[in-house]
Amino acid sequence: MSIAAAPHGTTPGARTARRIRPLRLRLAGVGYVTPAMALLAFTLILPSLYGFYYSLHNIRYLKANEFIGLENYRYLVTDPEFWHVVIRSTGFTAVAVTFTLVIALSVSLWINQLHGPFALFVQIVVILPWVVSHVVGALLFRWVFVNDIGLGMYFLEQMGIHWFKPVSDPTTAMAVLVGFACWRTLGFAMLLLLSGLKSIPQDLYEAAHVDGATARQRLFAITLPMLKTPMLITLVILTVSNLNNIEGPLIVTGGGPADATNVLALDLYMRAFAKFDYNSAIALGIGMFAANILLALAYTRLVKSHG
Amino acid sequence: MFGLDRTTRILLRAAVASLSILTLAQQASAQTLRMWTFLDPASGKDPRERVLKKLIDQFEAANAGVKIQVEPQVWQQMTDKFLAATQTGTAPDVMWVHLRRVPDAIKLGALANLDDLFAKKWSKEEADDIDGSFWRFSAKPGAHYHITHSRSNVGQFYRADLFREAGIDPKSLTTWDKFVAAAEKLTVRGDNGVTTRWGFGQAFATDGANNSVVFSVMLDKNGVIFDEKNRANWATPAGVDGLNLQLDMIRKWKITQPGAVNEKNDDLYDQFNAGRFAIIRGASARIPRAMTALGADKVGFFGTPSFTEGKFSPAEVAGWSVGVWSGSKQKELAGKFVEFMSSKEADRLWTMEGGAVPIRKSTVKENAAFFADPKNAYLADVAAAMLEAGWFPPDGAGAGWNEELNRAAQDVLTNKTDTKAALQKAEQSYNRAHRL
């Protein structure tokens, strides 16, 4: 007789079976999660711990030399350029996330009302940039806006607007970068919000309709409150995504002109791979890792409390 | 088994079997040499990739049981990855190190002494054949650590077809005055005032920057860009003159596109191929690719002009220094392959089929007809510019000077910062990053 099939009873054999079954289940559970945990340990946890250990040392030729405590962190936070980058990154992330959320919400509400092949077509168009490789997407985006030979520039020139060079001006370059971030993540945000919209019971809308609620009232009294959790989750994921994205700033604008689009992820890359200043790069990397952990915690809390 | 269900047992068995296969595979590849390079012989898009494949095939045929396993890498991060891998014991047996990073690799003890592996057995004639500034770079008495392949020099690519049309002899452009006059002649503006072709394309993006004009002018006028402690020393009269010259090509003479402020080197090559630029500043290693795109008769190369008639301004030489990892368990075999890749026969292939600058003097002497062919003339032009004005970074110099100088150019153009102040800011940023 299998233990799993043992009947509930009060005999000693049955009590032993109840004790053994959870143990076996636990072992099986541990077996199932071990590969994933081992992978995470080797690719995330151990490198992070090793990175933190490195950050407390003077790094020369990629080798940890003498212990210097928090000197690398002190150096980083006293670097005047660093705070400009932090402020710029915060602004960029806030604007990009806000725009993406608003556009994704509008598109989701629109698509939610569509039916048939057209709805499918619109969804594909919106999701496509998210599915395309980020590097390829960034290169395509750059080729449209790059000066002189870009497709966008060609059309502008044909309209007689040959003075407008979006990636050459600090303000418009940042606008291009925000545009790229929205374009890249819009499909993902839309999917999350659309699934949230689909899960709202139709009964609520029908009852509101019977009570004479207008479309605006239905939006603010039913749709948005019911979408609170998907929106918060989307917000956290978009924040993490934009904060860590390197392809956009590196490929689309290169951080310029005059550092106008130099954000944290790119700054980390340039410190490490252009200046070979691994001391400040590792300190920045650990700092960003800590910020990401906080955002991940926020995400899990949101999922647990609202899920 | 320990109360695990059937699926779990199958998964565990599969894991054990995979590990066993991996171990067996590792044992079977005892004669496999791993090599990291930016070339992908399997792709064969670049002429040098085709040459590398040919050399690997030849070496494997001559050494039964030996397999060269190329692991193509992204060139920007390859050297750093190698330096990191040496510390974890996972570096490849044969490594292509960026020339500028060779001193770092040697200080870290990452490269084996090639003299011990093969070079000390060379006859005097053979040693002389390869001897030169590249071979001596970072060498110590009785110790050489690398043989530099894919040698390159920053200079001017020009559209030979457009030069012919305009009746300009590229060899005459030895001074900045003549250069600017030629670039003005090559710049084409439409009736609506829109420029359809720029005389001289430049790129001031801070990612993957090349030597800019200011860099060459500073070396031309001062001979150095760092002081005795390797600190950046750019906010000098030469630096100001150089940066003004570079930016006046946009502001005053309008021979460089205003978009240069945030364009990248790759943009230059694309626009050069598209006929939007008559001259660009680029690394000579990219010439074969441009020739493949445009035709050999449409691309040429000349050194950087100076303020003195008949003399080039200095420009940084670059290249990929091939060496053996000091921790390799197959150093002898790896050394044999590095020596083979640099042999007379191999150098002939690299040069004549790969379009690379020769590393041996005998290659030039013994293939005079090849170098006399006009379509290969650029190799002699690159070699001449390298020999006369090639600049090697001083030992102990950091990295990122091209990026900082480009940042200064962006600062002046975008924020209207005073030229000297922008250079001061750039040198402070450089010195701070290198704790100088």
XYZ file of C-alpha atoms in Angstrom, chain A residues 92 96-97 100 141 176-186 238 242 245:
19
model
C 14.613 59.949 -17.053
C 9.752 57.332 -19.156
C 7.699 55.252 -16.699
C 4.743 54.460 -20.777
C 15.727 53.470 -33.394
C 14.558 60.542 -28.060
C 15.825 58.354 -25.225
C 12.507 58.610 -23.378
C 10.743 57.816 -26.643
C 12.898 54.748 -27.094
C 12.177 53.577 -23.528
C 8.417 53.974 -24.102
C 8.570 52.247 -27.482
C 10.597 49.343 -26.022
C 8.428 48.674 -22.959
C 4.989 49.735 -24.144
C 9.157 49.480 -15.671
C 14.500 51.660 -17.276
C 18.660 49.516 -19.373
